[in-house]
Structures are given as structure tokens and as C-alpha cells.
Coordinates of C-alpha atoms in Angstrom, one line a residue:
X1 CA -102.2 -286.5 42.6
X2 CA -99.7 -287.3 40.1
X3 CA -97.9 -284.7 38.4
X4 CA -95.3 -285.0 35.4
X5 CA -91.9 -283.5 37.0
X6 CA -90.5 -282.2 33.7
X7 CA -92.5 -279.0 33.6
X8 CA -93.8 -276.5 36.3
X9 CA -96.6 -275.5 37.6
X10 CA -98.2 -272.6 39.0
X11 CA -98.9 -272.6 42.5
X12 CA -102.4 -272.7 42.7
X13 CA -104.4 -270.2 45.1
X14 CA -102.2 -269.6 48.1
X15 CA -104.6 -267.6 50.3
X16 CA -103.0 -266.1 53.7
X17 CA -104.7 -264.6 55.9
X18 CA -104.1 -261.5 58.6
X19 CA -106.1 -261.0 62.1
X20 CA -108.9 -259.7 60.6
X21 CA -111.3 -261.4 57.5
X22 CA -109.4 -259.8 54.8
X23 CA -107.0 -261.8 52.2
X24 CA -103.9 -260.4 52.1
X25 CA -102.4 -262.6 49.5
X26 CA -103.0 -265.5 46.3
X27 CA -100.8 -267.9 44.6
X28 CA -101.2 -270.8 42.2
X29 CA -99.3 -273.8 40.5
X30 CA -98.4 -272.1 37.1
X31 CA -98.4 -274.9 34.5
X32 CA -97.2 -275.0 31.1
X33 CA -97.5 -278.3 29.5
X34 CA -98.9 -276.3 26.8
X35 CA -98.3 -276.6 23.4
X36 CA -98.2 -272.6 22.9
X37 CA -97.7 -271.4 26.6
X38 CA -98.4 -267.8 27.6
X39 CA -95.2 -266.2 27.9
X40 CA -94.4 -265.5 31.0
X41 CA -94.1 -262.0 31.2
X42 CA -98.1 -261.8 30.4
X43 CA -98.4 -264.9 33.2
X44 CA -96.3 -262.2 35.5
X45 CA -99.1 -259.7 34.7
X46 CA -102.0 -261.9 35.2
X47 CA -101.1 -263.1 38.7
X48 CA -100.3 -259.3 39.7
X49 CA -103.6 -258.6 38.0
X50 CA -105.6 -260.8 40.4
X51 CA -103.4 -260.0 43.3
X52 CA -101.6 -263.4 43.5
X53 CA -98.1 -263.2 45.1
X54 CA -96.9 -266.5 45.6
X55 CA -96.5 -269.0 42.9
X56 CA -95.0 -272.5 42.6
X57 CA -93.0 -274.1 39.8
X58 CA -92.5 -277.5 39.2
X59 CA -89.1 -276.9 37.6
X60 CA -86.6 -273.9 37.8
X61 CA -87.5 -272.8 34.2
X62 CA -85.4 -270.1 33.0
X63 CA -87.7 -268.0 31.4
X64 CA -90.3 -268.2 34.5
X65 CA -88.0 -267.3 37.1
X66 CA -86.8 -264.3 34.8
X67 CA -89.9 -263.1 34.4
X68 CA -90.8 -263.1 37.9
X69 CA -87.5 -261.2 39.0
X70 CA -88.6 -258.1 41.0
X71 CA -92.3 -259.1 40.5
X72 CA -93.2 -258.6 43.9
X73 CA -94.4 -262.3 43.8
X74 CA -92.8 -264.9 46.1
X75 CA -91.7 -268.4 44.2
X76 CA -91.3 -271.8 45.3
X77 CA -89.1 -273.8 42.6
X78 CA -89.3 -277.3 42.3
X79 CA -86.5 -279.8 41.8
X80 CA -88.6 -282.9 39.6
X81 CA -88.1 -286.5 40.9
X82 CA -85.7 -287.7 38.2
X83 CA -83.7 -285.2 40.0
X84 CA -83.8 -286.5 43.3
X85 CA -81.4 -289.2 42.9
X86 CA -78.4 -287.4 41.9
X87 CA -79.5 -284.6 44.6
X88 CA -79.2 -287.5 47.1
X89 CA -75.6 -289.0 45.8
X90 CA -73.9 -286.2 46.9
X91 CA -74.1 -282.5 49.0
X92 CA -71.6 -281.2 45.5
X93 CA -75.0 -282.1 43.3
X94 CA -77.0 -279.9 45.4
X95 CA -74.8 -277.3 45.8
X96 CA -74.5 -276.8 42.2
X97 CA -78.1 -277.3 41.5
X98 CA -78.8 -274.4 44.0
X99 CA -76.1 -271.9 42.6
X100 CA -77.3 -272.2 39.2
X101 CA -81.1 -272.0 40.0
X102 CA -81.7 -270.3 42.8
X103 CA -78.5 -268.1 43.9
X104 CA -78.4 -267.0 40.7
X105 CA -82.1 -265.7 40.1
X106 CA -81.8 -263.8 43.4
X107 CA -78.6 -262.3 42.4
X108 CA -78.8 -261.7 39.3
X109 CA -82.5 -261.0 38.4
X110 CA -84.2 -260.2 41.9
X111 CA -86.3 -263.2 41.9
X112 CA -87.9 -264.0 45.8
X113 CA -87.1 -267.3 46.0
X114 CA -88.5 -268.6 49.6
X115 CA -89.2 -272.8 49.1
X116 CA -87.6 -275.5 47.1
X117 CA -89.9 -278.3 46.8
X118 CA -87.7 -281.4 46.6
X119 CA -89.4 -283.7 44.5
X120 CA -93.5 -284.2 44.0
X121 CA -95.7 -286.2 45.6
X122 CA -92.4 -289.0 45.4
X123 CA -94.2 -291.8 47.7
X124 CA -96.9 -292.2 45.6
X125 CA -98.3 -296.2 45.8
X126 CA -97.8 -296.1 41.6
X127 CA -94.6 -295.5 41.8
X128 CA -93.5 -298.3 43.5
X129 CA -91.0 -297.0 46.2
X130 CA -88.9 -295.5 42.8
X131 CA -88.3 -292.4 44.9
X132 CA -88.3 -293.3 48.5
X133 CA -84.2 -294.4 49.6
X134 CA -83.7 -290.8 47.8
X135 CA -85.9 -288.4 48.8
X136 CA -84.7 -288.0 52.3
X137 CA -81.0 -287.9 51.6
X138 CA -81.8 -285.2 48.5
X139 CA -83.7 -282.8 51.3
X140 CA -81.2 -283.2 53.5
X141 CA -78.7 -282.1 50.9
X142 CA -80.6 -279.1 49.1
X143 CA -80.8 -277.9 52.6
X144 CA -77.0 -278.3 53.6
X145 CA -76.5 -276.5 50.2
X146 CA -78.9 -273.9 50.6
X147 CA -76.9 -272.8 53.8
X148 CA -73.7 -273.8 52.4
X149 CA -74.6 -270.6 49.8
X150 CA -75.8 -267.9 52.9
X151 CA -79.9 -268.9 51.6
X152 CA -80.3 -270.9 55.2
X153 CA -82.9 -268.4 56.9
X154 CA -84.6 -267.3 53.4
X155 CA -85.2 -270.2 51.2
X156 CA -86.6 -273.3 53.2
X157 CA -87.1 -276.4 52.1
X158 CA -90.4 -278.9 51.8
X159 CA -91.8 -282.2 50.0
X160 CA -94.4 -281.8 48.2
X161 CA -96.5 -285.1 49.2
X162 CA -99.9 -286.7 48.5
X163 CA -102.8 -287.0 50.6
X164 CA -101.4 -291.3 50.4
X165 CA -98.8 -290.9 52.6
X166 CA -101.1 -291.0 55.2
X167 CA -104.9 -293.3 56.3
X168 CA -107.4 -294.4 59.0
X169 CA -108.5 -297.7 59.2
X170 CA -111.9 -297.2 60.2
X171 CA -112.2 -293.5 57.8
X172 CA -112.6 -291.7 60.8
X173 CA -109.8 -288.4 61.3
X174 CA -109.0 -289.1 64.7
X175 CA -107.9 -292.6 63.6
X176 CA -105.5 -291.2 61.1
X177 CA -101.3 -292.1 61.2
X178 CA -98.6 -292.2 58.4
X179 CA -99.0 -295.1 56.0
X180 CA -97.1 -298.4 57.7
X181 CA -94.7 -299.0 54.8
X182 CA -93.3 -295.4 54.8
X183 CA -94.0 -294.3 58.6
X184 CA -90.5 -294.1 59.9
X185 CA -89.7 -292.1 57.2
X186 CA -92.0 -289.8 57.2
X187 CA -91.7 -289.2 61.4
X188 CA -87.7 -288.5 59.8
X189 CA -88.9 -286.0 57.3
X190 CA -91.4 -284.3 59.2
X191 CA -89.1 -284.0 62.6
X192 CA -85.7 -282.8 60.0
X193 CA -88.2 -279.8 58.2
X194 CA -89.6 -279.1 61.8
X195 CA -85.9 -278.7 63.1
X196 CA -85.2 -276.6 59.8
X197 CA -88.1 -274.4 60.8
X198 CA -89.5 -275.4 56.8
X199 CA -92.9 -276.5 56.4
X200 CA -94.7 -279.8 55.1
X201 CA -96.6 -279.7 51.7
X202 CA -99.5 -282.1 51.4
X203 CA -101.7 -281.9 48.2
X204 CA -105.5 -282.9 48.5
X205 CA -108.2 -283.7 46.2
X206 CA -111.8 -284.0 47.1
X207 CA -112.4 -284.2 43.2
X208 CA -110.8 -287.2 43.1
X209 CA -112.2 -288.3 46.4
X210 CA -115.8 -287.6 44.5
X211 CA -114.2 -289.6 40.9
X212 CA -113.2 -292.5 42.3
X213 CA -115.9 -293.8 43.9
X214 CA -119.4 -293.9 42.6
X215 CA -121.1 -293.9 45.9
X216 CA -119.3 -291.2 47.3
X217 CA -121.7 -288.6 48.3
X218 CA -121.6 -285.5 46.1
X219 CA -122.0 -283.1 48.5
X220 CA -119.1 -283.7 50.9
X221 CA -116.8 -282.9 48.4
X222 CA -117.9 -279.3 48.6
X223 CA -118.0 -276.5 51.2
X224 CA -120.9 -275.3 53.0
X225 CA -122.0 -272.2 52.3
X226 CA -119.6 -272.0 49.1
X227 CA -120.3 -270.2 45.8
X228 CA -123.7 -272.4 44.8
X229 CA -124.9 -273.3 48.3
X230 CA -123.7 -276.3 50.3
X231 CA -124.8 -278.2 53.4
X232 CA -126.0 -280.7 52.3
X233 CA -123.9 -283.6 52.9
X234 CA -124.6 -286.2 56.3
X235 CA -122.0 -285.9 58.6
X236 CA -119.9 -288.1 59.6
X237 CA -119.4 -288.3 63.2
X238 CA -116.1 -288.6 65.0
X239 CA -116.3 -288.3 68.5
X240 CA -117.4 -285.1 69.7
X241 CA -116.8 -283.5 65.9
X242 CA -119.3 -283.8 63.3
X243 CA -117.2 -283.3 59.7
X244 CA -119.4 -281.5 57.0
X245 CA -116.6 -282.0 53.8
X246 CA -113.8 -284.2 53.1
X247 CA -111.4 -281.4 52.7
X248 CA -111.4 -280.5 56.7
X249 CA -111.6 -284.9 57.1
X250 CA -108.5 -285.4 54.8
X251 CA -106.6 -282.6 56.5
X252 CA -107.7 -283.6 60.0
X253 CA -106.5 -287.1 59.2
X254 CA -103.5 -285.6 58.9
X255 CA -103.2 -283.6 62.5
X256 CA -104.4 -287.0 63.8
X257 CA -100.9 -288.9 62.1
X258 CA -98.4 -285.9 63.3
X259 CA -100.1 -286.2 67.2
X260 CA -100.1 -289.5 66.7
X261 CA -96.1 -289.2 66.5
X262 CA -94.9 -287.1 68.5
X263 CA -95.8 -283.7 67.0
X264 CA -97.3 -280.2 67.7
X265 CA -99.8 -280.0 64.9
X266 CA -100.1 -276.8 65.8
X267 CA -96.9 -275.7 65.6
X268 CA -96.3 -277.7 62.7
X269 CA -95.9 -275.5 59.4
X270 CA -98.3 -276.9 57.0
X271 CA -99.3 -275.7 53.6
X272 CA -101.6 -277.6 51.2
X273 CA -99.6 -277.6 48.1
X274 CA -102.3 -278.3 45.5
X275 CA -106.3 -278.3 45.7
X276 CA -108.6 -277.2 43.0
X277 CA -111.7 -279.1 40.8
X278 CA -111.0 -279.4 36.8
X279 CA -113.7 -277.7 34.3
X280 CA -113.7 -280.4 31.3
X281 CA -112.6 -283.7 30.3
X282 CA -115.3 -286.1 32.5
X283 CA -118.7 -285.7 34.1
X284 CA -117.9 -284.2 37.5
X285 CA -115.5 -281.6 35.7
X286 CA -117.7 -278.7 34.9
X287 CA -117.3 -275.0 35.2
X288 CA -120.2 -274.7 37.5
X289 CA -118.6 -277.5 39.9
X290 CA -115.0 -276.1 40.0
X291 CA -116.6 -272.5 40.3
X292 CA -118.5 -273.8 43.6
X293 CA -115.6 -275.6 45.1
X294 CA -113.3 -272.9 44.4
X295 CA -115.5 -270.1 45.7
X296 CA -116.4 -272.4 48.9
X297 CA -112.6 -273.0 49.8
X298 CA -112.1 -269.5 48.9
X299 CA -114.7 -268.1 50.9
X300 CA -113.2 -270.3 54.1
X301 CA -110.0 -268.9 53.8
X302 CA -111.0 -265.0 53.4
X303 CA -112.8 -266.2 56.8
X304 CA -109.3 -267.2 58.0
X305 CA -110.8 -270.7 58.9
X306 CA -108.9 -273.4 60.0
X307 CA -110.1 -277.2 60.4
X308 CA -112.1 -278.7 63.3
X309 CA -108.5 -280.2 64.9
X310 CA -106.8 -277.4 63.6
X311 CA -108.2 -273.9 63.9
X312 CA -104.9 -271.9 62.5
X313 CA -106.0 -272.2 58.6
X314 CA -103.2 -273.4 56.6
X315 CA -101.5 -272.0 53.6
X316 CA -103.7 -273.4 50.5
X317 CA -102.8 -273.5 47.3
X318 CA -105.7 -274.1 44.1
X319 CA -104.6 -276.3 41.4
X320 CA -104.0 -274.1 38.9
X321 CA -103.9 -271.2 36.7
X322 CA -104.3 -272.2 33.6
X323 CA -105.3 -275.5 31.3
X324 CA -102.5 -277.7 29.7
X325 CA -103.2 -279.2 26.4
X326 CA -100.0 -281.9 26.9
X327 CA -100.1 -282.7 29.5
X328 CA -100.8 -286.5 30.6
X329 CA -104.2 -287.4 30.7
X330 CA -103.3 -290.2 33.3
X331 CA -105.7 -290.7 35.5
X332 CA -108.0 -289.0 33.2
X333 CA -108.6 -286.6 30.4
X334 CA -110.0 -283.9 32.9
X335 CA -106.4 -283.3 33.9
X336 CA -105.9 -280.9 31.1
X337 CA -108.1 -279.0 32.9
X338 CA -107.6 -277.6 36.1
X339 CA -107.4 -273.9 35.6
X340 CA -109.0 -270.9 36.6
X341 CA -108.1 -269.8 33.4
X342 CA -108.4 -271.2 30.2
X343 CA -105.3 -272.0 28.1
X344 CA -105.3 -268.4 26.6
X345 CA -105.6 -266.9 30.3
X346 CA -109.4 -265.9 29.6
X347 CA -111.6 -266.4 32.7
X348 CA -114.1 -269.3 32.7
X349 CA -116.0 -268.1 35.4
X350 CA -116.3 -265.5 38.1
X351 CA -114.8 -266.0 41.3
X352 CA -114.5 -263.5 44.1
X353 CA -110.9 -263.2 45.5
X354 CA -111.7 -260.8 48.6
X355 CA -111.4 -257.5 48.8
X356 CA -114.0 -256.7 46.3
X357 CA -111.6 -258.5 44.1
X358 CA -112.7 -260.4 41.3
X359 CA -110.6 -262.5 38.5
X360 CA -109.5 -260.6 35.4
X361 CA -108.2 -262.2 32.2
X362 CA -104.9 -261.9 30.6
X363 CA -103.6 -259.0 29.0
X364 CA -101.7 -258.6 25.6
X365 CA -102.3 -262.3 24.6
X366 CA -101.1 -262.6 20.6
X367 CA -103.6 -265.1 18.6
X368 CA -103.0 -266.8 15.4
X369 CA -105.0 -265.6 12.6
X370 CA -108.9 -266.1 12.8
X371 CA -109.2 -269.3 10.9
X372 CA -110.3 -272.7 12.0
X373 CA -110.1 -276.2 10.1
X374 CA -113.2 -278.1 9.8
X375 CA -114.4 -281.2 7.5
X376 CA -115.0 -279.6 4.3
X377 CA -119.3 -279.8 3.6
X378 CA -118.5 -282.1 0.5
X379 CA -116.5 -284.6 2.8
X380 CA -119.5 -284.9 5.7
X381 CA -121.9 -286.2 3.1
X382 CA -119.3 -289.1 2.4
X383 CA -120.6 -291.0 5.7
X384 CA -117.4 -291.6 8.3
X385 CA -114.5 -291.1 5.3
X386 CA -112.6 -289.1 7.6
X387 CA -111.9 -291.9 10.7
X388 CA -108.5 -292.3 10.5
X389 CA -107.2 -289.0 9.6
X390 CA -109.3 -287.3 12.7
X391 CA -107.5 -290.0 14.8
X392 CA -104.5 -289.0 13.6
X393 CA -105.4 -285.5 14.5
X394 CA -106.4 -286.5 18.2
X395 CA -102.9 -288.7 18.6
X396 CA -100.9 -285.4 18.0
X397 CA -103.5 -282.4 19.3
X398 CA -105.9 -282.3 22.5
X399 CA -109.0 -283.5 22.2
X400 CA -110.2 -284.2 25.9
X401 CA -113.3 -281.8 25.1
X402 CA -114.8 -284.6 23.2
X403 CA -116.6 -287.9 24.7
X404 CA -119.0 -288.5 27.2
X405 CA -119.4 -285.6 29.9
X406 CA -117.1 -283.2 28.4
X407 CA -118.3 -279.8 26.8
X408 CA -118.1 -281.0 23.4
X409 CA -120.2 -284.1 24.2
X410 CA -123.3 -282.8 22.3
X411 CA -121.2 -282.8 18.7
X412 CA -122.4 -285.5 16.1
X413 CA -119.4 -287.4 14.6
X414 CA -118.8 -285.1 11.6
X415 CA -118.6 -282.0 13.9
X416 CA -115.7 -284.5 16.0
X417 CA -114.2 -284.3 13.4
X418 CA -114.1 -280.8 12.5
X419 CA -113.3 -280.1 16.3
X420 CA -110.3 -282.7 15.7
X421 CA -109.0 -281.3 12.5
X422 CA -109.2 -277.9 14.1
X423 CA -107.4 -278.9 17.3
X424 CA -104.7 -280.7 15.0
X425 CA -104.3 -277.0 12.8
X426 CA -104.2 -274.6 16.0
X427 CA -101.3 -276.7 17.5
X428 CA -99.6 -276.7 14.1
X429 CA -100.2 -272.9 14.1
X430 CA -102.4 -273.1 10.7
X431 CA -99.3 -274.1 8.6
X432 CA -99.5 -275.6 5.0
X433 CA -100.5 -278.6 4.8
X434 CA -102.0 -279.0 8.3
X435 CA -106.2 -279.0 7.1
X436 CA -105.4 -281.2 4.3
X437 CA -106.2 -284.7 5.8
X438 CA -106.5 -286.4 2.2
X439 CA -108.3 -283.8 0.9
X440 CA -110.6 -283.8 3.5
X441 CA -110.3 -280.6 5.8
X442 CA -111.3 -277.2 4.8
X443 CA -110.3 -273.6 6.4
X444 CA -112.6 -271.5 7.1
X445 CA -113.2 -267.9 8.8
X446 CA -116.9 -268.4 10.6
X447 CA -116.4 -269.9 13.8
X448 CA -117.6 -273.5 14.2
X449 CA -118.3 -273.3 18.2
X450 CA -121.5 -274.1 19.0
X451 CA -123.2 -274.3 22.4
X452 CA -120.4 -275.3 25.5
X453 CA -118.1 -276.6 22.9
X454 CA -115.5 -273.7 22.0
X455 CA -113.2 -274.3 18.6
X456 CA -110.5 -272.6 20.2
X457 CA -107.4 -270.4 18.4
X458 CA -104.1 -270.7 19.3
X459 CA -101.5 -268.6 21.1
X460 CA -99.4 -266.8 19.1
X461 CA -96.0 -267.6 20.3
X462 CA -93.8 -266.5 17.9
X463 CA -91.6 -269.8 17.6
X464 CA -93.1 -271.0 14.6
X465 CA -90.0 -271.7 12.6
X466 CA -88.4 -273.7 15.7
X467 CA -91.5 -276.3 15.8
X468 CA -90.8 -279.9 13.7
X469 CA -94.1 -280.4 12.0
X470 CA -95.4 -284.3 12.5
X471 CA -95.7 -286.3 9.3
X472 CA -98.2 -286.0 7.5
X473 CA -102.3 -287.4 8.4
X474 CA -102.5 -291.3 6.9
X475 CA -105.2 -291.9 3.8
X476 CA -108.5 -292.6 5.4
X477 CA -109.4 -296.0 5.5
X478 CA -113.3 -296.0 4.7
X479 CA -114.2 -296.9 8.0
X480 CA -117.8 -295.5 9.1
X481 CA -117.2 -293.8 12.4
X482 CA -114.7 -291.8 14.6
X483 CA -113.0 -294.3 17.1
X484 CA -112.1 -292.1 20.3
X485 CA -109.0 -293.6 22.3
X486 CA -111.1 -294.6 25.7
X487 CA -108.7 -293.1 28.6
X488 CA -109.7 -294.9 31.7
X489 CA -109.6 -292.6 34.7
X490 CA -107.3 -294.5 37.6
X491 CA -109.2 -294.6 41.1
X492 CA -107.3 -292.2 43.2
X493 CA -108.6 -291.9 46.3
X494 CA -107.6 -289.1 48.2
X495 CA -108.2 -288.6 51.9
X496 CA -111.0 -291.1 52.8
X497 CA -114.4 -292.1 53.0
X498 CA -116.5 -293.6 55.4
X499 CA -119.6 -294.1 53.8
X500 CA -120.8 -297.7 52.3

């Protein structure tokens, strides 16, 4: 799935598993495309908290891989793809790029640095082959660095790739190989990280699978057996192996293109980088959903189950701790919404970890003061006044909890509104000035959630006087109703289907 370089992640659940049916470990993609992130001592706490280990970042963010220094927790560190070129021009780039973010946080701080993910998902169809002469030569060179600095046997490299990089023609897994236009190079990749002893990331999506295609049945994107039942999809036959979920299909797909070439899958180190289901933002995305996809895959894993062509389970990583409110909403507005947590590191619902474990929320989270901005009770009896400034409001604040299938969907166009002006006053931590809206907005101290739809208070972080305030909302323009920008959610396939 496509994921914005700039920013990291955290590595969603990595479950490994020993002999017996016991997890020994988590991890998770750690994002922060938040406009008031946790800070990352607290995040350091909440994964140790829930027993998570391992985490991934998208970017070698200073303050992260502080935090995490003698942690106990293992990190991956990604290098973005508007990185990848300069890695690629020369073995100096890299080695620089490696003293400064990862020899460093091992020396200095005591950060476990084991992966660096070079690039993500770089051979994505949207982008167009942007990333594909680089790629290759920047692995090679991160990993010449990485020896070059005494890192060879503990930090290994990968790519992080998505589920496109390989197909079947007839949407069966045995019939699976590397897609045509990037097959040598991938056979190059796969056979380099191999000889590297480094593993191969692959990120898969049955959420999208589900999204994209109306008449995809609903229950192969779940587990059997996982947290709200399961079983009931037709299975689709292929050969001798009747396939149950398109998780095991995708991933089999995948054993069927690294046979197909030459390779031992089984001997092939291979870690699913991302795979989770979103809680908001579209119809399919609801906390009951995600809780039952996450509990399922969970569930398999604690079981130390591998796939029907693969029976050694693979590292799996859930997509992802927490929500982002700024992050894209390309290829749609559930993207802000892929936590376990919510934005504040709350729980949104119960999952059981192993162990007897069970998720806890953050601890010693700071919130802004208990005040929300809503349309004042003298402007909702104006009819629609208010359009353009709640517009305004959703240009420069999240409001992907609003529209059709979302958790806010029940709210009457005054209460928008509110929920916009609110959004708009949280993220400009309840400044002067921000619930005016032409006279508009009023602040109040009774909380305006009602039902699924939550009026949320902001983080706390402390960095008020470093944030550049927007200017300020336009004059409304009369108009009678709120008009919501339509985000159209891109049909991502991933894996594939065989049912018509």
C-alpha cells in the first residue's frame, strides 16, 4: 500500500513465535503523521506495555531512535524513497547515511538497530518505474556501507515491497511469478538479500483486497476462527489445497513466484512488513472489523501457523499503532486510521496478545484543556451560514470521521459543523482566534460527542509557540449546506481474487 516516505512508521504487530504456542514477541509500524504526536518516550512505554519488541520506522527520526535507546525493543529504520537515488549514486552516500543514523544510535544511545529498510513499497504501478534503476544499486550500497562500518552480521538489510510486485494469471497461488516488467529484478534482489543472509519484506492487505472490489466476498478477507467467528467464506480450490482467506492466497502466491525462480521458499527469510484493517474513514473500516481481523491473524500466529505452501509462519507485522490525522488520505480517508490505538494511544478495542496479555493504553499522555469548539446555538438557527468557514476548517484539520460510513455519519449538517470547527481548534491547540469563524464558533466545556462520533482533545505537546497558525477562516458565503471534499478511494488490489 502506498505510504508517504517522509515520516515513520511503527512496525505494526511483529509476532514471533518459539516451539511451543506461546508469543514470545510484538512489534508495529509506529506512525506519526500526526499533528500533535505522542512523544516518544510515552510511545517507548506503550509498546513495552503491551509487550511489543520490535518496531519499524519509516525514517531515522532523531527523537524516535533516542527514545528507543536501551529500550529493550529491536528497530528497523527506514531510508524513504526520495532517498534512494542519492543512496544509489555512490557507496560514500551510504556510508554517511549509515554513520549518522545508525552507527551513531548504537554507539551513542544503545539503540538495537537490526534492518534498514531501503526504500517502501518503491515498484509500486503508481509510481511509474520513478524508483526502479535505483533501488537495487541503493541496497547494494547501504549494505557495502553497513559492513564497511563493522554493522555486516547485526544490521541486515531488506525492501520493503508491495503485494504488486508479484500475480497469477488465472488467481490461483500455484500460478503465481514476479510481475513481467520488474521480474529480473526482483530474481536480482531476492538472490543479493538471500546471499546477504537479509530477509524480503512484502506488505499485504486483504482490506484492500475487500475495498476494491464490490464483489469480493467478505468473508475471505478474514480468518477462520478469528475474534468474531469466521469460516465462512467458499474456498477456492487449487489443486490438492483448498484456501479459506486471501491472506494465506496472497502469501502463497508469493512461495509460488520464488519456486518458480529458482528459490528455497523455505529457506527464504520472509517477513510481512505491513498488515492490519483501518477503524474509520469508509464502510468496511470499523472497530468491530479491524478488531476481528486483528484477533484472527493474531490468534494464527500465537498458533505459530504458517501458510498452506509454507508451514514455517513468517514474521508479521500489523499496520499500526496508532491513527495519523495528516497523513494522506490517498487511496482513501480510512488511511488515517489504521491503529490499534487511537491518536492519543487510548485502546479502541480489546485484543488478546497471548500470554493472557491484553492491550493497555498509554500512560502520562498531557491533554489540552477540556474545551471543544462547536457552532454557537444562535448561528445553527441561521440555516447553512457556516459552509465556507467549516470548509476551511476541514482543508486545514481532519475530518475523515465525517461522510458516509464513517463514525460520525449519523451527525446532521450543523453538528458537521461543530465536529469541523472543533477538529480545526484542537489542531490549533485552542488558540485565540481559532472558534471565531465570522463570529460563528462558540467554546464550550460540555462535550459535544454523541453516539460513535467522539469530539476528540488534542495532545498536549508542549510546542505551541513553535506552530505558524494558518490565516484566518474566509467570511461565510450564505450558502445552505456543508460541501464535503469527495476523496475517491483508488482500487488497490492486493493479492488476488478469483471469484467473478
Amino acid at each position: 500500500m502506498r505510504r508517504h516516505d517522509t515520516y515513520f512508521f511503527c512496525l505494526s504487530i511483529l509476532l514471533l513465535h518459539n516451539t511451543s504456542t506461546n508469543v514470545d514477541a510484538l512489534a508495529c509500524n509506529w506512525g506519526t503523521q500526526a499533528s500533535h504526536p505522542i512523544p516518544p518516550n510515552i510511545v517507548v512505554k506503550l509498546l513495552r506495555d503491551n509487550g511489543f519488541n520490535k518496531v519499524k520506522l519509516f525514517e531515522a527520526d532523531p527523537g524516535a531512535l533516542r527514545a528507543l535507546g536501551k529500550s529493550g525493543i529491536q528497530v528497523m529504520v527506514g531510508i524513504p524513497n526520495d532517498l534512494l537515488a542519492t543512496m544509489a549514486s555512490t557507496v560514500t552516500a551510504a556510508e554517511l547515511w549509515v554513520q549518522q543514523n545508525v552507527s551513531q544510535y548504537i554507539s551513542k544511545y544503545g539503540t538495537d538497530i537490526r534492518h534498514v529498510a531501503v526504500g517502501n513499497e518503491p515498484f509500486l504501478k503508481t509510481y511509474k518505474d520513478r524508483f526502479v534503476r535505483s533501488t537495487y544499486p541503493a541496497l547494494k550500497n547501504v549494505q557495502a556501507a553497513l559492513v564497511k562500518a563493522g554493522l555486516g552480521r547485526q544490521v541486515k538489510v531488506t525492501v520493503p515491497l508491495n503485494a504488486d510486485v508479484y500475480d497469477s494469471g488465472d488467481g490461483l497461488p500455484s500460478s503465481g511469478d514476479f510481475r513481467s516488467d520488474i521480474k529480473t529484478l526482483m530474481v536480482s534482489i531476492v538472490r543479493f538479500l538471500a546471499d546477504s543472509v537479509s530477509p524480503i519484506t512484502f506488505n499485504i492487505y486483504p482490506f484492500l483486497s475487500l475495498n476494491a472490489d464490490p464483489n469480493f466476498p467478505r468473508e475471505y478477507a478474514f480468518f477462520p476462527g478469528g475474534g468474531g467467528g469466521g469460516g465462512g467464506a467458499k474456498p477456492v480450490v487449487d489443486g490438492s489445497i483448498s484456501y479459506t482467506n486471501v491472506f494465506d492466497a496472497n502469501f502463497d502466491t508469493l512461495v509460488s513466484a520464488l519456486e518458480k525462480n529458482g528459490f528455497d521458499a523455505n529457506k527464504v527469510e520472509i517477513i510481512v512488513g505491513e498488515v492490519g484493517w483501518p477503524t474509520d474513514g469508509d464502510i468496511n473500516a470499523t472497530p468491530a472489523m479491524a478488531q476481528r481481523f486483528n484477533q484472527g491473524l493474531l490468534n494464527r500466529i500465537v498458533r505459530g501457523q504458517g501458510t498452506p505452501r509454507r508451514k514455517t509462519a513468517p514474521e508479521v507485522y500489523i499496520f499500526s499503532l496508532v491513527d495519523e490525522d495528516i497523513k494522506s488520505v490517498d487511496p482513501g480517508k480510512f488511511e488515517r486510521h489504521w491503529g490499534i490505538f487511537s491518536y492519543d494511544g487510548s485502546v479502541k478495542y480489546p485484543l488478546s496478545l497471548g500470554n493472557g496479555r491484553r492491550l493497555v493504553p498509554a500512560k502520562g499522555v498531557r491533554y489540552q484543556a477540556r474545551e471543544w469548539c462547536v457552532l454557537s446555538p444562535q448561528a445553527a438557527g441561521n440555516g447553512g451560514s457556516w459552509t465556507s468557514s467549516a470548509d476551511y476548517a476541514c482543508q486545514l484539520a481532519d475530518c475523515t470521521s465525517l461522510g458516509p460510513g464513517s463514525s460520525c455519519a449519523a451527525l446532521d449538517s450543523a453538528a458537521n459543523a461543530s465536529y469541523a470547527f472543533n477538529m480545526y481548534f484542537q489542531k490549533m491547540d485552542h488558540r485565540r482566534g481559532a472558534c471565531v469563524f465570522d463570529n460563528l464558533g462558540f467554546v464550550t466545556k460540555i462535550d459535544p460527542s454523541r453516539g460513535s462520533c467522539r469530539f476528540p482533545i488534542e495532545i498536549d505537546t508542549s510546542r505551541h509557540e513553535t506552530l505558524r497558525p494558518p490565516p484566518p477562516p474566509p467570511r461565510s458565503s450564505g450558502a445552505t449546506g456543508i460541501k464535503w471534499r469527495t476523496v475517491a478511494a483508488a482500487a488497490m488490489a492486493v493479492g488476488w481474487a478469483v471469484f467473478n
